[in-house]
CSV table of C-alpha atoms and ligand atoms in Angstrom, one decimal:
chain,number,residue,atom,x,y,z
A,18,MET,CA,0.0,0.0,0.0
A,19,LYS,CA,1.1,3.3,-1.0
A,20,PRO,CA,2.2,6.0,2.0
A,21,LEU,CA,-0.5,8.3,2.8
A,22,VAL,CA,0.1,12.0,3.0
A,23,PHE,CA,-1.9,14.8,4.8
A,24,LEU,CA,-1.6,18.3,4.3
A,25,LEU,CA,-2.1,20.0,7.7
A,26,TYR,CA,-0.6,23.2,7.2
A,27,GLY,CA,1.3,24.9,4.1
A,28,SER,CA,2.0,24.7,0.6
A,29,LYS,CA,-0.1,22.9,-1.5
A,30,ASN,CA,2.5,22.8,-4.0
A,31,ILE,CA,4.9,21.0,-1.9
A,32,ALA,CA,2.5,18.3,-0.7
A,33,GLU,CA,1.5,18.0,-4.6
A,34,GLN,CA,5.2,17.5,-5.5
A,35,VAL,CA,5.9,15.0,-2.9
A,36,ILE,CA,3.0,12.8,-3.6
A,37,LYS,CA,3.5,12.6,-7.3
A,38,HIS,CA,7.2,12.0,-7.0
A,39,GLY,CA,7.3,10.0,-3.9
A,40,ASP,CA,4.2,8.0,-5.5
A,41,TYR,CA,2.3,8.3,-2.4
A,42,GLU,CA,-1.6,8.9,-2.0
A,43,MET,CA,-3.1,12.2,-0.7
A,44,GLY,CA,-5.1,11.3,2.7
A,45,ALA,CA,-8.3,13.2,3.9
A,46,MET,CA,-8.8,14.8,7.3
A,47,GLU,CA,-11.1,17.3,8.7
A,48,ILE,CA,-9.7,19.9,11.3
A,49,ARG,CA,-12.2,22.6,12.6
A,50,ARG,CA,-12.9,24.3,15.7
A,51,PHE,CA,-15.9,23.3,18.1
A,52,PRO,CA,-17.9,26.6,19.0
A,53,ASP,CA,-16.0,27.0,22.3
A,54,GLU,CA,-12.8,27.1,20.2
A,55,GLU,CA,-11.4,23.7,21.1
A,56,VAL,CA,-10.0,22.0,18.1
A,57,TYR,CA,-11.6,18.9,16.5
A,58,VAL,CA,-9.7,16.6,13.9
A,59,ARG,CA,-11.1,13.5,12.2
A,60,LEU,CA,-9.5,11.5,9.7
A,61,LEU,CA,-11.5,10.6,6.6
A,62,SER,CA,-8.8,8.1,5.2
A,63,ASP,CA,-8.0,4.6,6.5
A,64,VAL,CA,-4.5,4.6,8.0
A,65,ARG,CA,-4.6,0.9,9.1
A,66,ASP,CA,-0.9,-0.6,8.5
A,67,ARG,CA,0.0,2.3,6.2
A,68,LYS,CA,2.9,4.6,6.7
A,69,VAL,CA,2.0,8.1,7.2
A,70,ILE,CA,3.4,11.5,6.6
A,71,LEU,CA,1.9,14.8,7.8
A,72,ILE,CA,3.1,17.9,6.2
A,73,ALA,CA,2.7,20.8,8.6
A,74,THR,CA,4.7,24.0,8.4
A,75,LEU,CA,5.3,25.4,11.8
A,76,ASP,CA,5.1,29.2,11.7
A,77,ARG,CA,2.7,30.4,14.1
A,78,VAL,CA,2.9,27.0,15.8
A,79,ASP,CA,0.8,27.8,19.4
A,80,GLU,CA,-2.1,28.0,17.1
A,81,LYS,CA,-1.4,24.7,15.3
A,82,LEU,CA,0.2,22.5,17.9
A,83,LEU,CA,-2.8,20.4,19.2
A,84,SER,CA,-4.2,19.8,16.0
A,85,LEU,CA,-0.9,18.5,15.0
A,86,ILE,CA,-0.2,16.2,18.1
A,87,PHE,CA,-3.9,15.0,17.9
A,88,SER,CA,-3.6,14.0,14.3
A,89,ALA,CA,-0.2,12.0,15.1
A,90,GLN,CA,-1.9,10.5,18.1
A,91,MET,CA,-4.9,9.4,16.2
A,92,ILE,CA,-3.0,8.2,13.1
A,93,LYS,CA,-1.1,5.7,15.4
A,94,GLU,CA,-4.2,4.7,17.5
A,95,LEU,CA,-5.9,4.1,14.3
A,96,GLY,CA,-3.3,1.5,13.4
A,97,ALA,CA,-0.7,3.4,11.0
A,98,SER,CA,2.6,1.5,11.1
A,99,GLU,CA,4.7,4.8,11.5
A,100,VAL,CA,4.0,8.7,11.4
A,101,GLY,CA,6.6,11.1,9.8
A,102,LEU,CA,6.3,15.0,10.0
A,103,ILE,CA,7.7,17.2,7.0
A,104,ALA,CA,7.9,20.6,8.7
A,105,PRO,CA,9.3,22.8,6.0
A,106,TYR,CA,9.7,25.7,8.9
A,107,LEU,CA,10.4,24.3,12.2
A,108,SER,CA,9.9,26.7,15.0
A,109,TYR,CA,11.0,27.1,18.6
A,110,MET,CA,14.4,26.7,17.3
A,111,ARG,CA,16.0,30.0,18.5
A,112,GLN,CA,15.6,29.8,22.4
A,113,ASP,CA,18.3,27.1,22.3
A,114,GLU,CA,20.1,28.6,25.4
A,115,ARG,CA,19.4,30.1,28.9
A,116,PHE,CA,20.2,33.8,27.6
A,117,LYS,CA,19.0,35.2,30.9
A,118,GLU,CA,18.5,33.6,34.4
A,119,GLY,CA,15.0,32.1,34.6
A,120,GLU,CA,14.6,31.3,31.3
A,121,GLY,CA,13.9,28.0,29.6
A,122,ILE,CA,15.6,26.2,26.8
A,123,THR,CA,12.4,26.1,25.0
A,124,SER,CA,14.0,24.5,21.6
A,125,LYS,CA,14.7,21.3,23.7
A,126,TYR,CA,11.0,21.2,25.2
A,127,PHE,CA,9.5,21.4,21.9
A,128,GLY,CA,11.9,18.9,20.2
A,129,LYS,CA,11.0,16.4,23.3
A,130,LEU,CA,7.4,16.9,22.6
A,131,LEU,CA,7.2,16.4,18.7
A,132,SER,CA,9.7,13.4,19.1
A,133,SER,CA,7.4,11.9,21.5
A,134,TYR,CA,4.7,11.9,18.6
A,135,PHE,CA,6.5,11.2,15.5
A,136,ASP,CA,8.7,8.6,14.2
A,137,TRP,CA,11.1,10.9,12.0
A,138,MET,CA,11.0,14.4,10.7
A,139,ILE,CA,12.2,16.3,7.6
A,140,THR,CA,13.0,20.0,8.0
A,141,ILE,CA,14.4,22.6,5.8
A,142,ASP,CA,17.1,25.2,7.2
A,143,PRO,CA,16.4,24.9,11.0
A,144,HIS,CA,17.9,27.7,13.0
A,145,LEU,CA,20.9,25.5,14.1
A,146,HIS,CA,23.3,28.3,14.9
A,147,ARG,CA,24.5,27.5,18.4
A,148,ARG,CA,23.5,23.9,18.3
A,149,HIS,CA,25.2,22.0,15.7
A,150,SER,CA,23.2,19.0,15.4
A,151,MET,CA,19.4,18.3,15.6
A,152,ASP,CA,20.4,15.4,17.7
A,153,GLU,CA,21.1,17.5,20.6
A,154,ILE,CA,17.6,18.8,20.5
A,155,TYR,CA,15.2,16.0,19.0
A,156,THR,CA,15.3,12.4,19.8
A,157,MET,CA,13.7,11.2,16.9
A,158,PRO,CA,15.8,11.0,13.5
A,159,VAL,CA,15.6,14.4,11.8
A,160,ALA,CA,16.7,14.9,8.4
A,161,VAL,CA,18.0,18.8,7.6
A,162,LEU,CA,17.7,19.7,4.2
A,163,HIS,CA,18.9,23.1,2.8
A,164,ALA,CA,17.3,25.9,0.5
A,165,ILE,CA,20.7,26.9,-1.0
A,166,GLU,CA,20.2,25.1,-4.4
A,167,PRO,CA,16.8,26.8,-5.6
A,168,ILE,CA,17.9,30.3,-4.1
A,169,THR,CA,21.2,30.0,-6.2
A,170,LYS,CA,19.0,29.3,-9.2
A,171,TRP,CA,16.5,32.0,-8.6
A,172,ILE,CA,19.5,34.4,-8.2
A,173,LYS,CA,21.1,33.4,-11.4
A,174,LYS,CA,18.1,33.8,-13.3
A,175,ASN,CA,16.6,37.0,-11.8
A,176,VAL,CA,20.0,39.2,-10.7
A,177,PRO,CA,22.4,40.1,-13.6
A,178,ALA,CA,25.3,41.3,-11.3
A,179,PRO,CA,24.9,40.5,-8.0
A,180,PHE,CA,27.3,40.2,-4.6
A,181,MET,CA,26.2,38.5,-1.6
A,182,MET,CA,25.8,39.9,1.7
A,183,GLY,CA,25.3,38.2,4.8
A,184,PRO,CA,23.4,40.3,7.6
A,185,ASP,CA,25.1,38.6,10.1
A,186,GLN,CA,28.1,35.9,10.8
A,187,GLU,CA,25.7,32.9,11.1
A,188,SER,CA,24.3,34.0,7.6
A,189,ILE,CA,27.6,32.7,6.4
A,190,GLN,CA,26.6,29.3,5.4
A,191,TRP,CA,24.2,30.5,2.9
A,192,VAL,CA,25.9,33.3,1.4
A,193,GLY,CA,29.1,31.6,1.2
A,194,GLU,CA,28.0,28.8,-0.5
A,195,ILE,CA,25.8,30.6,-2.8
A,196,ALA,CA,28.6,33.0,-3.6
A,197,LYS,CA,31.0,30.0,-4.5
A,198,ASN,CA,28.1,28.6,-6.5
A,199,LEU,CA,27.5,31.7,-8.7
A,200,ASP,CA,31.4,32.8,-8.7
A,201,VAL,CA,30.5,36.1,-7.2
A,202,PRO,CA,32.1,38.1,-4.1
A,203,PHE,CA,30.5,37.8,-0.6
A,204,VAL,CA,30.5,40.1,2.5
A,205,VAL,CA,29.3,39.4,6.0
A,206,ALA,CA,28.0,42.1,8.2
A,207,GLU,CA,28.7,42.0,11.9
A,208,LYS,CA,25.4,42.2,14.0
A,209,THR,CA,24.8,43.0,17.7
A,210,ARG,CA,21.3,41.9,18.6
A,211,LYS,CA,20.2,44.6,21.5
A,212,GLY,CA,16.4,43.5,21.9
A,213,ASP,CA,13.7,41.5,20.0
A,214,ARG,CA,13.5,44.4,17.4
A,215,GLU,CA,17.0,46.5,18.0
A,216,ILE,CA,19.5,45.5,15.9
A,217,GLU,CA,23.0,47.2,15.3
A,218,THR,CA,24.8,46.1,12.0
A,219,LEU,CA,28.5,47.0,11.1
A,220,ILE,CA,29.3,46.5,7.5
A,221,PRO,CA,32.8,47.1,5.8
A,222,ARG,CA,33.6,49.8,3.0
A,223,LEU,CA,32.0,48.1,-0.5
A,224,ASP,CA,33.6,50.5,-3.0
A,225,HIS,CA,34.4,47.6,-5.2
A,226,TYR,CA,31.1,46.4,-5.2
A,227,LYS,CA,29.0,49.7,-6.2
A,228,ASN,CA,28.1,48.4,-9.7
A,229,LEU,CA,26.7,45.1,-8.5
A,230,THR,CA,23.4,44.3,-6.6
A,231,PRO,CA,23.6,43.4,-3.0
A,232,VAL,CA,21.7,40.2,-2.5
A,233,LEU,CA,21.0,39.5,1.4
A,234,VAL,CA,20.3,36.1,2.2
A,235,ASP,CA,19.5,34.9,5.9
A,236,ASP,CA,17.3,32.0,7.1
A,237,ILE,CA,14.4,33.9,9.0
A,238,ILE,CA,12.8,37.1,8.5
A,239,SER,CA,10.8,37.8,11.5
A,240,THR,CA,10.6,41.4,12.7
A,241,GLY,CA,12.6,42.4,9.6
A,242,LYS,CA,15.1,44.4,11.8
A,243,THR,CA,18.1,42.5,10.9
A,244,MET,CA,17.4,43.1,7.1
A,245,LEU,CA,16.5,46.6,7.7
A,246,SER,CA,19.7,47.3,9.9
A,247,THR,CA,21.6,45.9,7.0
A,248,ILE,CA,19.7,48.0,4.2
A,249,SER,CA,20.4,51.1,6.0
A,250,GLN,CA,24.1,50.6,6.1
A,251,LEU,CA,24.1,49.8,2.5
A,252,LYS,CA,21.9,53.1,1.6
A,253,ALA,CA,24.6,55.1,3.9
A,254,LEU,CA,27.2,53.8,1.8
A,255,GLY,CA,25.4,54.6,-1.5
A,256,MET,CA,25.1,50.9,-2.9
A,257,LYS,CA,22.2,49.9,-5.1
A,258,PRO,CA,18.8,48.9,-3.7
A,259,PRO,CA,19.3,45.3,-2.4
A,260,ILE,CA,17.5,42.2,-2.9
A,261,CYS,CA,16.5,40.5,0.7
A,262,ILE,CA,16.0,36.8,0.4
A,263,GLY,CA,14.5,35.0,3.4
A,264,VAL,CA,14.2,31.0,3.5
A,265,HIS,CA,11.5,31.3,6.1
A,266,ALA,CA,8.8,34.2,5.4
A,267,VAL,CA,7.9,34.5,9.0
A,268,PHE,CA,7.3,38.1,9.0
A,269,ALA,CA,6.0,39.4,12.3
A,270,GLU,CA,3.3,42.1,11.9
A,271,GLY,CA,4.1,45.1,9.7
A,272,ALA,CA,7.7,43.5,8.8
A,273,TYR,CA,7.1,42.8,5.1
A,274,ASP,CA,5.5,46.5,4.5
A,275,GLU,CA,8.5,48.1,6.3
A,276,LEU,CA,10.8,46.0,4.4
A,277,CYS,CA,9.0,47.1,0.9
A,278,GLN,CA,9.1,50.7,1.9
A,279,SER,CA,12.9,50.6,2.7
A,280,GLY,CA,13.2,50.4,-1.5
A,281,ALA,CA,14.6,46.7,-1.0
A,282,LYS,CA,12.8,43.8,-3.2
A,283,VAL,CA,11.8,40.9,-0.7
A,284,VAL,CA,11.8,37.2,-2.0
A,285,THR,CA,11.1,34.1,0.0
A,286,THR,CA,10.9,30.6,-0.4
A,287,ASN,CA,7.6,28.6,0.1
A,288,THR,CA,8.4,27.0,3.4
A,289,ILE,CA,5.8,29.3,4.5
A,290,GLU,CA,3.4,30.6,2.3
A,291,HIS,CA,3.5,34.4,1.9
A,292,MET,CA,2.9,36.6,-1.2
A,293,SER,CA,6.8,37.4,-1.4
A,294,ASN,CA,7.2,33.3,-2.1
A,295,GLN,CA,9.1,33.1,-5.3
A,296,ILE,CA,11.4,30.4,-4.7
A,297,ASP,CA,10.0,26.5,-4.6
A,298,VAL,CA,11.7,24.4,-2.3
A,299,SER,CA,9.3,21.3,-3.1
A,300,SER,CA,12.6,19.9,-5.4
A,301,VAL,CA,14.7,19.8,-2.2
A,302,ILE,CA,12.2,17.5,-0.3
A,303,VAL,CA,11.6,15.2,-3.3
A,304,LYS,CA,15.3,14.9,-3.9
A,305,TYR,CA,15.8,13.9,-0.5
A,306,ILE,CA,12.8,11.3,-0.6
A,307,LEU,CA,13.9,9.9,-3.7
A,308,SER,CA,17.6,9.4,-2.6
A,309,LEU,CA,16.4,7.6,0.4
A,310,ARG,CA,14.8,5.2,-1.9
A,311,GLU,CA,18.0,4.8,-4.0
A,312,HIS,CA,19.7,3.7,-0.7
B,430,LIG,C1,19.2,35.1,13.8
B,430,LIG,O1,20.1,34.6,14.0
B,430,LIG,C2,18.4,34.7,12.4
B,430,LIG,O2,19.3,34.0,11.3
B,430,LIG,C3,17.9,36.0,11.9
B,430,LIG,O3,18.8,36.7,11.6
B,430,LIG,C4,16.8,36.5,12.8
B,430,LIG,O4,15.9,35.7,13.2
B,430,LIG,C5,16.0,37.4,12.2
B,430,LIG,O5,14.9,38.2,12.8
B,430,LIG,P1,14.5,39.5,12.7
B,430,LIG,O6,13.9,39.4,11.3
B,430,LIG,O7,13.4,39.5,13.9
B,430,LIG,O8,15.6,40.4,12.9
């Protein structure tokens, strides 16, 4: 029997591509709220003795969490042989340390919770900066995939003369690799975070690159302040208007408008559905699934 795929939250295109290339079958379920706003979940496909994959991108996860874990639990109780999760965006990765006394390491608590409901997970560019491996956070097997290839293709097709700019040291993993693939220069800014919405950025002089278009790449755009701070430095140096690429279009309230008003072009991948999505990451997931089969 073919594995069953349920799309709970996220891109229909990702689900369709995974089903088509993986030769899976689409499952149906009903998720709605009772009048008192508690969540109601019902499976409409028979999962007995089948492998099941849930696709759920996990931005704004507080609203999605119960339906997600109820679904996983029900699928197991109703006889599925395994249940895996494809989470193109994985939340609760940034609080990975006790930065201040009295705080919790919520990435670990979240990892423990998901690991107790799912047998495995696939995700794209999780925020692994201070932690080096998902094994430090998750007890289930987690495959970490990267959006570098589709982002590189997009830049190649759409930006005639780019240079890559990382808005902070951690972004070197994307901009360094993309710059190498495109054979263009890259620069990384120095960022100091002073609060949730307060960022200070230092960038070197960029006189040699005045004729090139700065292409900023970061994993998450949330408040947009990291990008905005870099954009204002680029402006002060008289550089061309930049293109800001975010893997995950989290966009806290007002962030997208503010970024657009800054004169930057904003482009994201479809790990989270948003009007700025121009880069499709489904090929990354499909490639991984097919590679598993080959091995
Ligand atoms: C931080 O380490 C991340 O890579 C991003 O730079 C950060 O999450 C962006 O957040 P914001 O858009 O709120 O500045």
